[in-house]
Coordinates of C-alpha atoms in Angstrom, one line a residue:
E156 CA -41.9 2.5 -41.1
C157 CA -38.9 1.1 -43.0
H158 CA -37.2 4.2 -44.2
S159 CA -34.6 2.3 -46.2
C160 CA -37.0 -0.1 -47.9
F161 CA -37.4 1.3 -51.4
D162 CA -34.4 -0.6 -52.9
W163 CA -36.3 -3.9 -52.6
L164 CA -39.9 -2.6 -52.2
M165 CA -40.1 -1.2 -55.7
P166 CA -39.1 -4.5 -57.4
T167 CA -41.6 -6.3 -55.1
I168 CA -44.4 -3.9 -56.2
D169 CA -43.4 -4.2 -59.9
E170 CA -43.6 -8.0 -59.7
Y171 CA -46.8 -8.0 -57.7
R172 CA -48.6 -5.6 -60.1
R173 CA -47.9 -8.0 -63.0
E174 CA -49.8 -10.7 -61.1
W175 CA -52.4 -8.5 -59.4
P176 CA -53.0 -5.5 -61.8
E177 CA -56.4 -4.8 -60.4
V178 CA -55.0 -4.0 -56.9
E179 CA -54.5 -0.3 -56.3
I180 CA -51.2 0.5 -54.4
D181 CA -50.4 3.7 -52.7
L182 CA -47.2 4.2 -50.7
I183 CA -47.0 6.4 -47.6
S184 CA -43.6 7.1 -46.1
G185 CA -43.1 9.8 -43.6
F186 CA -42.1 10.7 -40.1
N187 CA -45.1 12.7 -39.0
F188 CA -47.6 10.0 -38.3
D189 CA -47.7 6.7 -36.5
P190 CA -48.7 4.0 -39.1
L191 CA -49.5 1.1 -36.8
P192 CA -52.4 2.8 -35.1
A193 CA -53.5 3.9 -38.5
L194 CA -53.4 0.3 -39.6
A195 CA -55.6 -0.7 -36.7
R196 CA -58.1 2.0 -37.7
A197 CA -58.2 0.5 -41.2
E198 CA -56.7 3.7 -42.7
L199 CA -53.8 1.5 -44.1
D200 CA -53.8 -2.1 -45.2
L201 CA -50.2 -3.1 -44.6
V202 CA -47.2 -1.6 -42.7
I203 CA -43.6 -2.6 -43.1
T204 CA -41.9 -2.3 -39.7
S205 CA -39.1 -3.7 -37.5
D206 CA -40.8 -2.3 -34.3
P207 CA -43.9 -4.4 -33.5
Q208 CA -46.4 -3.0 -31.1
N209 CA -48.9 -4.9 -29.1
L210 CA -52.1 -3.7 -30.8
P211 CA -55.4 -5.7 -30.8
G212 CA -56.2 -7.3 -34.1
I213 CA -52.7 -6.7 -35.7
R214 CA -50.6 -9.6 -36.8
Y215 CA -46.9 -9.4 -37.7
L216 CA -45.6 -11.6 -40.5
P217 CA -41.8 -11.9 -40.7
L218 CA -40.2 -11.0 -44.0
F219 CA -36.5 -11.4 -43.2
E220 CA -33.8 -10.9 -40.5
Y221 CA -31.1 -8.3 -41.0
E222 CA -28.0 -7.0 -39.2
S223 CA -27.9 -3.3 -38.1
L224 CA -24.3 -2.1 -38.8
L225 CA -22.5 1.0 -37.6
C226 CA -21.3 3.1 -40.6
L227 CA -18.1 5.2 -40.2
A228 CA -16.0 7.4 -42.3
K229 CA -13.0 5.4 -43.7
N230 CA -10.5 7.4 -41.6
H231 CA -12.6 7.2 -38.4
P232 CA -10.6 5.8 -35.4
L233 CA -13.4 3.3 -34.7
A234 CA -12.8 1.8 -38.1
Q235 CA -9.7 0.2 -36.7
K236 CA -11.9 -2.0 -34.4
A237 CA -13.3 -5.4 -35.5
S238 CA -16.6 -4.6 -33.7
I239 CA -18.1 -1.8 -31.8
E240 CA -19.0 -1.7 -28.1
P241 CA -21.7 0.7 -26.6
R242 CA -19.1 2.8 -24.7
D243 CA -17.4 3.5 -28.0
L244 CA -20.3 5.7 -29.0
S245 CA -20.4 7.8 -25.8
Q246 CA -18.2 10.5 -27.5
E247 CA -19.8 10.3 -30.9
T248 CA -22.4 12.2 -32.9
L249 CA -25.1 9.6 -33.9
I250 CA -27.0 10.5 -37.0
T251 CA -30.5 8.9 -37.1
Y252 CA -33.8 9.2 -38.9
P253 CA -36.2 11.6 -37.0
V254 CA -38.1 9.0 -35.1
E255 CA -38.3 8.1 -31.4
Q256 CA -35.0 6.6 -30.1
A257 CA -36.8 3.6 -28.5
R258 CA -37.9 2.6 -32.1
L259 CA -34.3 2.6 -33.5
D260 CA -32.4 -0.7 -33.4
I261 CA -29.2 0.9 -32.2
F262 CA -30.9 2.3 -29.1
K263 CA -33.4 -0.5 -28.5
Y264 CA -30.9 -3.4 -28.7
F265 CA -27.5 -1.8 -28.1
L266 CA -27.3 1.5 -26.3
L267 CA -30.3 1.5 -24.0
P268 CA -29.5 -2.0 -22.5
A269 CA -26.0 -0.8 -21.7
N270 CA -27.2 2.5 -20.3
V271 CA -25.0 4.4 -22.8
A272 CA -26.0 7.5 -24.8
P273 CA -24.1 9.2 -27.6
A274 CA -22.6 12.6 -27.0
H275 CA -24.8 14.2 -29.7
I276 CA -27.7 13.2 -31.9
R277 CA -28.4 14.6 -35.3
T278 CA -31.3 13.7 -37.6
A279 CA -31.8 13.5 -41.3
E280 CA -34.7 12.1 -43.3
L281 CA -32.9 10.7 -46.3
T282 CA -30.6 7.7 -46.2
L283 CA -28.3 9.3 -48.8
M284 CA -27.9 12.4 -46.7
I285 CA -27.1 10.3 -43.6
I286 CA -24.4 8.5 -45.5
Q287 CA -23.0 11.8 -46.9
L288 CA -22.8 13.2 -43.4
V289 CA -21.0 10.1 -42.1
A290 CA -18.6 10.0 -45.1
S291 CA -17.6 13.6 -44.4
G292 CA -16.9 12.9 -40.8
R293 CA -19.9 14.6 -39.3
G294 CA -20.9 11.6 -37.2
V295 CA -21.7 7.9 -37.3
C296 CA -25.0 6.0 -38.1
A297 CA -26.5 2.6 -37.8
L298 CA -28.3 1.2 -40.9
P299 CA -29.5 -2.2 -42.1
N300 CA -26.8 -4.3 -43.7
W301 CA -28.8 -4.7 -46.9
G302 CA -29.4 -0.9 -47.2
I303 CA -25.8 0.1 -47.2
S304 CA -24.2 -2.5 -49.5
D305 CA -24.0 -0.2 -52.5
Y306 CA -22.3 2.5 -50.3
L307 CA -19.8 0.0 -49.0
D308 CA -19.0 -1.3 -52.5
K309 CA -18.3 2.2 -53.7
G310 CA -16.1 3.0 -50.7
Y311 CA -18.1 5.9 -49.3
V312 CA -18.1 4.5 -45.8
V313 CA -17.0 1.4 -43.8
A314 CA -19.2 -0.7 -41.5
R315 CA -18.7 -2.6 -38.3
S316 CA -20.9 -4.9 -36.3
L317 CA -22.5 -3.7 -33.1
G318 CA -21.0 -6.0 -30.5
E319 CA -19.2 -9.3 -31.2
D320 CA -22.4 -11.1 -32.2
G321 CA -24.0 -8.1 -34.0
V322 CA -27.4 -6.6 -33.6
W323 CA -30.0 -8.6 -35.6
A324 CA -33.6 -7.6 -36.0
T325 CA -36.6 -8.8 -38.0
L326 CA -38.5 -6.9 -40.6
Y327 CA -42.3 -7.6 -40.5
A328 CA -45.3 -7.0 -42.6
A329 CA -48.1 -5.9 -40.2
V330 CA -51.6 -6.6 -41.3
R331 CA -55.1 -6.8 -39.7
E332 CA -56.1 -10.3 -38.7
E333 CA -59.2 -10.2 -40.9
Q334 CA -57.1 -9.5 -43.9
M335 CA -54.1 -11.7 -43.4
T336 CA -55.5 -14.7 -45.3
A337 CA -56.9 -12.6 -48.2
P338 CA -55.4 -13.9 -51.5
Y339 CA -54.2 -10.5 -52.6
M340 CA -52.5 -9.9 -49.2
T341 CA -50.8 -13.3 -49.0
A342 CA -49.6 -12.9 -52.5
F343 CA -48.0 -9.6 -51.7
I344 CA -46.3 -10.9 -48.6
N345 CA -45.0 -14.0 -50.5
T346 CA -43.7 -11.8 -53.3
A347 CA -42.0 -9.5 -50.8
R348 CA -40.2 -12.5 -49.2
V349 CA -39.1 -13.9 -52.5
C350 CA -38.0 -10.5 -54.0
S351 CA -36.1 -9.4 -50.8
H352 CA -34.1 -12.6 -50.7
R353 CA -33.3 -12.4 -54.4
T354 CA -32.4 -8.7 -54.2
L355 CA -30.8 -8.0 -50.8
Q356 CA -27.4 -8.9 -49.4
G357 CA -26.7 -10.2 -45.9
I358 CA -30.3 -11.1 -44.9
L359 CA -31.6 -14.3 -43.3
R360 CA -34.9 -16.1 -43.6
A361 CA -37.2 -15.3 -40.6
D362 CA -39.3 -18.0 -39.0

């Protein structure tokens, strides 16, 4: 469920495979199925998510905390602000991944509590396409701070915090209770924690 995860997930998998070469790993990333119920049905072994659901037998193990930032074209009027308020987006086109609004951090923690909706919503499946649309002035988007660091460094877009304190969320590894202490599973989760903190900018350790 983490559609920006491949920058750190691939180094995690590379390191994990060196220690656990006998474990077969398949990645499934898409927008047309709900992975957490599939995890509960034992169709998957682990799900990366920032949107925990109360499902029997599923445990959520925190990997790290991150800030969700609003990305803007460099010449966008909101780029003059130090931070963004919900009402600032009422006249904007918000570009998102094609998932339910209630599962997106910007809606869940920022817009819905303030009872504010963007003027328009546009969806795109690829992070790169979302950034290109934002850079060309087609709208704004909210993405994890660690997922946009390269785009900020290259000057494609600028980013601002959502509210004075920012919108912070936790990324979890969801597993079934009976598997959470399996050595191959704990090894993967520990590797993911170490690799993410070594690789990503702007994240915090999650308790």
